[in-house]
Short mmCIF file of C-alpha atoms and ligand atoms in Angstrom, two decimals:
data_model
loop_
_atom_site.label_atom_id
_atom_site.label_comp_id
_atom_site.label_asym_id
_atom_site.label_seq_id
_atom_site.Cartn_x
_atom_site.Cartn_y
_atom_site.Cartn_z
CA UNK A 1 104.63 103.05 128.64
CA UNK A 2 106.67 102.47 125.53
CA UNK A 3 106.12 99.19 124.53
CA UNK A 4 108.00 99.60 120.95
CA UNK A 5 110.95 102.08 120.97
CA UNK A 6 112.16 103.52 117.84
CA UNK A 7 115.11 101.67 115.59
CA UNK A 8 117.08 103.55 112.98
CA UNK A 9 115.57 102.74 109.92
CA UNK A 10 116.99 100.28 107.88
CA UNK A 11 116.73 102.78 104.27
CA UNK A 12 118.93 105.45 106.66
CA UNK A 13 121.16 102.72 108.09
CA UNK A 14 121.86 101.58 104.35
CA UNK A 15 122.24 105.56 102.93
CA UNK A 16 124.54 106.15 105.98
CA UNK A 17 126.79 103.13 104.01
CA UNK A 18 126.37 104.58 101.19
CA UNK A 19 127.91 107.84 102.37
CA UNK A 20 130.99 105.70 103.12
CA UNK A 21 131.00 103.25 100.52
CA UNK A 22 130.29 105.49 97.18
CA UNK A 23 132.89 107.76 95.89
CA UNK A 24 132.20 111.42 96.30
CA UNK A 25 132.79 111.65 92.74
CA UNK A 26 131.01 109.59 91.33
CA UNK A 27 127.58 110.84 89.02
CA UNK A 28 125.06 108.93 91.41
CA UNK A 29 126.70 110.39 94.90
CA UNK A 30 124.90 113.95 95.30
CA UNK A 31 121.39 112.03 94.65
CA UNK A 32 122.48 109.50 97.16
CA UNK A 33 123.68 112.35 99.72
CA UNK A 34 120.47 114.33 99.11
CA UNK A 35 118.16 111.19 100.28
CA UNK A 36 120.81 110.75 103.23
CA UNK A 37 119.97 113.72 104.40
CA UNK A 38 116.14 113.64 104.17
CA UNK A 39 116.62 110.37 105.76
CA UNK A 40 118.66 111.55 108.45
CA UNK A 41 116.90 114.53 109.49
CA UNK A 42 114.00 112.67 109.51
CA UNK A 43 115.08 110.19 111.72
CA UNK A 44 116.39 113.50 113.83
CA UNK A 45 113.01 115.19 114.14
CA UNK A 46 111.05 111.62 115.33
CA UNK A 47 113.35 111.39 118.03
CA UNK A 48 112.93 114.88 119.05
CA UNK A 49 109.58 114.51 119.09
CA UNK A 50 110.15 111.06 121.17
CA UNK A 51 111.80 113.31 123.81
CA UNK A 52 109.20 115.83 124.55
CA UNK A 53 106.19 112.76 124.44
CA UNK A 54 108.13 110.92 127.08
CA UNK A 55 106.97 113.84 129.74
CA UNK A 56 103.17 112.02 128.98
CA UNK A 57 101.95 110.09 132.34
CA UNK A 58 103.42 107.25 130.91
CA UNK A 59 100.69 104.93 132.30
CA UNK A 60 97.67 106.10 130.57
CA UNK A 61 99.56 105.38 127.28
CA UNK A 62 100.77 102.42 125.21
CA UNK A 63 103.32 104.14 122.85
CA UNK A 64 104.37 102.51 119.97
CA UNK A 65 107.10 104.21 117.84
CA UNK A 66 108.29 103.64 114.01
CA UNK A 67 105.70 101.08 113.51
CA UNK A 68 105.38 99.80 109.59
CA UNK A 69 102.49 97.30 109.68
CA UNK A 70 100.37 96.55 106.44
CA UNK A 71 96.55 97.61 105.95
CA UNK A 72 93.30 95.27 105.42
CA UNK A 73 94.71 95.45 101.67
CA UNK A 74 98.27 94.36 102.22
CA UNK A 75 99.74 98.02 101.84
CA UNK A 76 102.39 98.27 104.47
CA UNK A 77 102.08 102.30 105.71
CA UNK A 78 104.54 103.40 108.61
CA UNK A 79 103.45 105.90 111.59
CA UNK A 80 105.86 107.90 113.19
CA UNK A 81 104.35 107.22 116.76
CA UNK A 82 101.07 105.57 117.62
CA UNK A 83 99.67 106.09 120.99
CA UNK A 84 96.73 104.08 123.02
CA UNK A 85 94.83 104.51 125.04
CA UNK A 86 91.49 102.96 126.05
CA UNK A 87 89.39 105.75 124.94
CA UNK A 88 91.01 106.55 121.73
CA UNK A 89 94.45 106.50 119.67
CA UNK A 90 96.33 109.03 118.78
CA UNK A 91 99.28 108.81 115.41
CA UNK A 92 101.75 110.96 115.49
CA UNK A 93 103.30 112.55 112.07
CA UNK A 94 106.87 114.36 112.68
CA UNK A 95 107.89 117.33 110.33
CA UNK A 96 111.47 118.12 111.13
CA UNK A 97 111.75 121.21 108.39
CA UNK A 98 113.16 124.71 109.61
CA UNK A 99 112.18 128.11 108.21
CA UNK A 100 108.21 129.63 107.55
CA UNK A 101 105.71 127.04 106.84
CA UNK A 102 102.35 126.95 105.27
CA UNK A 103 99.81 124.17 105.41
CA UNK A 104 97.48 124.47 102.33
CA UNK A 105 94.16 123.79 104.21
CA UNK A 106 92.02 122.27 101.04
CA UNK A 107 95.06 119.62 99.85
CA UNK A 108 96.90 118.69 102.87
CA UNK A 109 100.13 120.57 101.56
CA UNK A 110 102.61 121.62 103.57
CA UNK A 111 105.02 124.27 101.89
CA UNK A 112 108.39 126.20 102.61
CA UNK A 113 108.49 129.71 101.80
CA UNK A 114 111.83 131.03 100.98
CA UNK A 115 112.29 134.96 100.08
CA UNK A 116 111.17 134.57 96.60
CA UNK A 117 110.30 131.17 96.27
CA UNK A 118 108.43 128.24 97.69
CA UNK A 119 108.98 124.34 97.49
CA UNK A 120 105.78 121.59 98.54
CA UNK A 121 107.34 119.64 101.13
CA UNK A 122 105.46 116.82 101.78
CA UNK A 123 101.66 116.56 102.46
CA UNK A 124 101.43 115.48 105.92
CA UNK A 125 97.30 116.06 106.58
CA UNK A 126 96.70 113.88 104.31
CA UNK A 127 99.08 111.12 104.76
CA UNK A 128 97.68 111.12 108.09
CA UNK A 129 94.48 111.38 107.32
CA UNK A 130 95.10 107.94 104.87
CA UNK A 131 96.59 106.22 108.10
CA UNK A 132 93.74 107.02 110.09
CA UNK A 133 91.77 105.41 107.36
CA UNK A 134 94.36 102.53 107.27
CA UNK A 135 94.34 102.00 111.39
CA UNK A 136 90.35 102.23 111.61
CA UNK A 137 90.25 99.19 108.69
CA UNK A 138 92.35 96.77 110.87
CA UNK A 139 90.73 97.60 114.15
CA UNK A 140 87.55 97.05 112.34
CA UNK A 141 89.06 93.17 110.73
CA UNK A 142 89.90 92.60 113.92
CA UNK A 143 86.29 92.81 115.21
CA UNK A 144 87.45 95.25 118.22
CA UNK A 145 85.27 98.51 119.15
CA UNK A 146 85.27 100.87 117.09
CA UNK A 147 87.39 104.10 119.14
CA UNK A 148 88.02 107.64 117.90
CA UNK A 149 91.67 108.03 116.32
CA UNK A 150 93.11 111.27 116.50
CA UNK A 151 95.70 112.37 114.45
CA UNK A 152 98.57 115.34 115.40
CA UNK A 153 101.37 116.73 112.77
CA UNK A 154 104.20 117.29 114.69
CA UNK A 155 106.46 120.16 114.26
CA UNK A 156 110.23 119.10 115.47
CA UNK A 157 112.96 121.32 113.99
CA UNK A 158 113.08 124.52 116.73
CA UNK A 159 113.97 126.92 113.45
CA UNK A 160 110.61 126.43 112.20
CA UNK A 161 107.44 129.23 112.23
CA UNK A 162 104.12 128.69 110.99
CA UNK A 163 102.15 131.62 109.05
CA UNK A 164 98.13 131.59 107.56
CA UNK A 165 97.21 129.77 110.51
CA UNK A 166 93.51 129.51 111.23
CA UNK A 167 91.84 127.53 114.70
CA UNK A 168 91.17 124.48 112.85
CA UNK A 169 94.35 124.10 111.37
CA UNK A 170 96.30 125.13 114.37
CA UNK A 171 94.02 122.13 116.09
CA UNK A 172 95.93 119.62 113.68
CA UNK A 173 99.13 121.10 114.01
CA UNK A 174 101.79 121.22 117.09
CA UNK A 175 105.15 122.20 117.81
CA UNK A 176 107.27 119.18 119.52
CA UNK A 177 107.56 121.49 122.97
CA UNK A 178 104.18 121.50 122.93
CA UNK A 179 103.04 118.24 122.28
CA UNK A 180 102.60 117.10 126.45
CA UNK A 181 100.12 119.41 126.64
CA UNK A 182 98.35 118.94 123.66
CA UNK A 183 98.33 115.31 124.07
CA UNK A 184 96.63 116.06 127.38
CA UNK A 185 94.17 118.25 126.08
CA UNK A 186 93.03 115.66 123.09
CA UNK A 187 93.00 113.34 126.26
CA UNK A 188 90.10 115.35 128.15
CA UNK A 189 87.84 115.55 125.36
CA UNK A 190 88.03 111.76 125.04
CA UNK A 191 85.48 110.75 127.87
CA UNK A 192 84.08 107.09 126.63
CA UNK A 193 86.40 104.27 127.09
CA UNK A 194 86.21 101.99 124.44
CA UNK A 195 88.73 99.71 125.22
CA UNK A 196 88.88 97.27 127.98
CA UNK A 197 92.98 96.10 128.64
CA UNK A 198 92.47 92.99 127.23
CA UNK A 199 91.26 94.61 124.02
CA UNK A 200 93.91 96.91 124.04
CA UNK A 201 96.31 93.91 124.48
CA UNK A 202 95.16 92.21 121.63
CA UNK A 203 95.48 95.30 119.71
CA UNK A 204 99.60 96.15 120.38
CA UNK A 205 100.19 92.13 120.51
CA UNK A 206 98.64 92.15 116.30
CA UNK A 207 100.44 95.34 115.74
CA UNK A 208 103.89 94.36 116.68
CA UNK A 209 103.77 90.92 115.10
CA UNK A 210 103.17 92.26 112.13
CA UNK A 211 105.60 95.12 112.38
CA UNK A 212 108.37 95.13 109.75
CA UNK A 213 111.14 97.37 108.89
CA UNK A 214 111.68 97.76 105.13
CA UNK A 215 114.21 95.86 105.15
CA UNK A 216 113.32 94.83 101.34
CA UNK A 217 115.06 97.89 100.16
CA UNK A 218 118.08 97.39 97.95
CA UNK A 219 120.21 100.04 97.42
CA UNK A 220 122.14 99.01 94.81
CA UNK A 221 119.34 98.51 92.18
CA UNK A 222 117.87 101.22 93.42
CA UNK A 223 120.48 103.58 92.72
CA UNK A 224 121.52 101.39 89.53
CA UNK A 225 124.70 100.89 90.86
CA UNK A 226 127.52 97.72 90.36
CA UNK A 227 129.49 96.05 92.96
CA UNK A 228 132.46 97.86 91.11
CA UNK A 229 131.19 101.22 91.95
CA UNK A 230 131.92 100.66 96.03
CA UNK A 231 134.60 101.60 97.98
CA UNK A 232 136.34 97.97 98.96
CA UNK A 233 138.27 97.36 102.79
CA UNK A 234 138.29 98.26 105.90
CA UNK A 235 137.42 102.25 105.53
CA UNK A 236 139.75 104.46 108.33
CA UNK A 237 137.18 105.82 110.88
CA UNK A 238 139.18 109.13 111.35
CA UNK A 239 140.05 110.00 108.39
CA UNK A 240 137.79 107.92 105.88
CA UNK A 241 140.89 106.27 104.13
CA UNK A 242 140.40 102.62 102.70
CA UNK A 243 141.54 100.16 102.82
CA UNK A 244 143.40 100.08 105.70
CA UNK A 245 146.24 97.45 106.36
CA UNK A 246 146.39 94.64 108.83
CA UNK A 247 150.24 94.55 110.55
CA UNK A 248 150.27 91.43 112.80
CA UNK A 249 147.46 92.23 115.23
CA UNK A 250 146.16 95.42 114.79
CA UNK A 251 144.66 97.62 111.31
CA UNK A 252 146.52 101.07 110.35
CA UNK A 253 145.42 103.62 108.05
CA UNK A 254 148.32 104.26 106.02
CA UNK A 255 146.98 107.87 105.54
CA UNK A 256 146.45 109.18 109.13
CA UNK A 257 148.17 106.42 111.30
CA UNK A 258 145.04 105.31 113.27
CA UNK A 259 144.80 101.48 114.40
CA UNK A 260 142.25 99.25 115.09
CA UNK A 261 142.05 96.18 116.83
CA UNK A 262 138.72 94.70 115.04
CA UNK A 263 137.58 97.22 112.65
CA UNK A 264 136.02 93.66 110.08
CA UNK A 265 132.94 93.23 112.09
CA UNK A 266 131.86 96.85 111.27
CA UNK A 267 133.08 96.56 107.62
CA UNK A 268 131.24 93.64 107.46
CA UNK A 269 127.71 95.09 108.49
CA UNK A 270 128.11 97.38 104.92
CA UNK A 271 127.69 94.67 102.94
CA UNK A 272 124.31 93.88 103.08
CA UNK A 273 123.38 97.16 103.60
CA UNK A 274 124.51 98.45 100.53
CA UNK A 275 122.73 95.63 98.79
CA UNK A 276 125.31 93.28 98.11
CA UNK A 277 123.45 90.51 99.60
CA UNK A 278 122.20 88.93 102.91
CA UNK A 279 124.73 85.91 102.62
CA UNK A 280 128.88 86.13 101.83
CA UNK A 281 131.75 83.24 100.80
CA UNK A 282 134.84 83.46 101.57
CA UNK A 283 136.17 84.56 97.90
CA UNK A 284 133.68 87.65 98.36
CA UNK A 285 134.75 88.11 101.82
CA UNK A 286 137.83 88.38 100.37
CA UNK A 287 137.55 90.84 98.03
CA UNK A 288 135.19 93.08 99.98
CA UNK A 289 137.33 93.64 102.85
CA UNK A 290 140.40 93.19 100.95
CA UNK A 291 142.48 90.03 102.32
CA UNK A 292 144.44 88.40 99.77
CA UNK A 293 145.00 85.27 101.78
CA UNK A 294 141.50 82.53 102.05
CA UNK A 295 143.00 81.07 105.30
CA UNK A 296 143.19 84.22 106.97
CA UNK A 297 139.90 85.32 105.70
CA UNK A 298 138.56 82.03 106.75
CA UNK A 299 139.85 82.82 110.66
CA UNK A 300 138.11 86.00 110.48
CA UNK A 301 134.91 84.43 109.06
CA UNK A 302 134.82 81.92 111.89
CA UNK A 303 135.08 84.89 114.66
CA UNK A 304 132.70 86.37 113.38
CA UNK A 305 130.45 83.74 114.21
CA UNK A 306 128.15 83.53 111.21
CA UNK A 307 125.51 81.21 110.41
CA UNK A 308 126.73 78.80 107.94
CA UNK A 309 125.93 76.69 105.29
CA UNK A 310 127.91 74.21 103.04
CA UNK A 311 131.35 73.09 102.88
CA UNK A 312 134.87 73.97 101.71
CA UNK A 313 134.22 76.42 98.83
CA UNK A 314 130.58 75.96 98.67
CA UNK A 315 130.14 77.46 102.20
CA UNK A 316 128.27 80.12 102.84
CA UNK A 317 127.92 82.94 105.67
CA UNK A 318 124.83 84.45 106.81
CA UNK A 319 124.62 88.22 107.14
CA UNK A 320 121.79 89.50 109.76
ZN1 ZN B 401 142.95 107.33 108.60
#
């Protein structure tokens, strides 16, 4: 059963605002785009992969997906998919990357061949072979049997082909219509059980309480950017004008026409996403979704419902 699904992480959920919020041209907007997309595709390939492991007997299996937990050291390291099962665990590593692949069987390196060149993607035996590491350390703090983790890289974009592949690496390696049955097979070879349910209780309830998204991640510093360099207002859904213009009761792009009957609750989710901060007043309110008026901003802050602290112009909103 799944007993964490997966969330859109919080580093693609702030790149897909910057995709909206930056100018196209401005200097820091193709490195932006570029992340965006390894973000995105990413996030594509793990929940391709999520598709073909949800034809698993769902019983046998506590699935836990997108898990970020921190190691015996305080490192926090994130597995695409973690699987359990009393006899042994199984993490999941999704490669969504199309065209002819090579894994480099002494360093872990996975590279894409293109006709006359080749680019290191990633090195995705190793990473796992660092989580198992990682996984083993806190089953071990946590004074539970030791049980045999078994790691798979999974291959989720349908355009991709694998070449130089020998038995042991192919043993490591699967593509995402394939993983039912390799789960299965890593299954049978697993005969002792090491877990009883209790223990295997105790293991999800530690994992998931200590679960958490990287929600740390500030995209403005990161990118070195100012609160200048973002596009202000509500931004036109059809045609990505800003800002569009309230008229009584409704919003209109003055570029395509479109309307919109509450388009500030979505504008408002940007702003801490791009890293403008987790809590808002009403003079930034103003200027961020451009309302000239503080009484008319102030009815829209109190619809929104916001935790709040403070009064008059001291008050302040809390963002989730
Ligand atoms: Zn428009």
């Amino acid at each position: 059963m799944i007993i964490k699904e997966r969330e859109k992480p919080f580093k693609l959920l702030a790149h897909e605002a910057a995709i909206r919020r930056v100018p196209k041209n401005h200097p820091k907007y193709p490195e932006i785009e570029k992340e965006y997309f390894r973000l995105h595709y990413g996030y594509l390939g793990e929940k391709a992969m999520d598709y073909f492991s949800s034809f698993l007997p769902h019983e046998n299996y506590k699935i836990l997906h997108g898990l970020r937990i921190p190691d015996t050291k305080g490192r926090y390291f994130q597995m695409d998919s973690l699987l359990i099962t009393p006899t042994h665990c199984l993490i999941l590593d999704s490669k969504y990357i199309k065209g002819k692949l090579e894994f480099d069987e002494d360093t872990g390196i996975l590279i894409r061949h293109h006709e006359d060149s080749h680019q290191r993607v990633g090195d995705p035996l190793a990473q796992l072979a660092r989580h198992k590491i990682q996984l083993s350390g806190l089953i071990d703090k946590l004074k539970l049997p030791s049980i045999s983790i078994e790691t798979q890289v999974v291959i989720s974009h349908k355009s991709a082909t694998l070449f130089k592949k020998s038995p042991t690496l192919l043993n490591k390696i699967v593509f995402h219509t394939n993983l039912p049955t390799r789960i299965q097979a890593i299954d049978h070879t697993q005969k002792t059980t090491r877990f009883s349910a209790k223990e295997t209780n105790k293991l999800v309830k530690v994992l998931l309480n200590r679960h958490k998204d990287d929600s740390t991640f500030n995209l403005m510093v990161y990118y070195g950017l100012t609160p200048s360099d973002f596009i202000k207002g509500v931004i036109c859904i059809k045609c990505s004008h800003a800002p569009m213009k309230k008229y009584y009761k409704k919003w209109t792009c003055v570029s395509c026409g479109h309307t919109e009957l509450d388009p500030v609750s979505r504008t408002i989710k940007d702003y801490p996403l791009i890293g403008l901060g987790n809590t808002i007043t009403n003079k930034q309110f103003r200027e961020f979704v451009c309302i000239p008026s503080i009484s008319i901003a102030s009815k829209f802050l109190f619809t929104l419902n916001l935790p709040q602290k403070g009064t008059n112009k001291g008050r302040i909103y809390y963002l989730e």
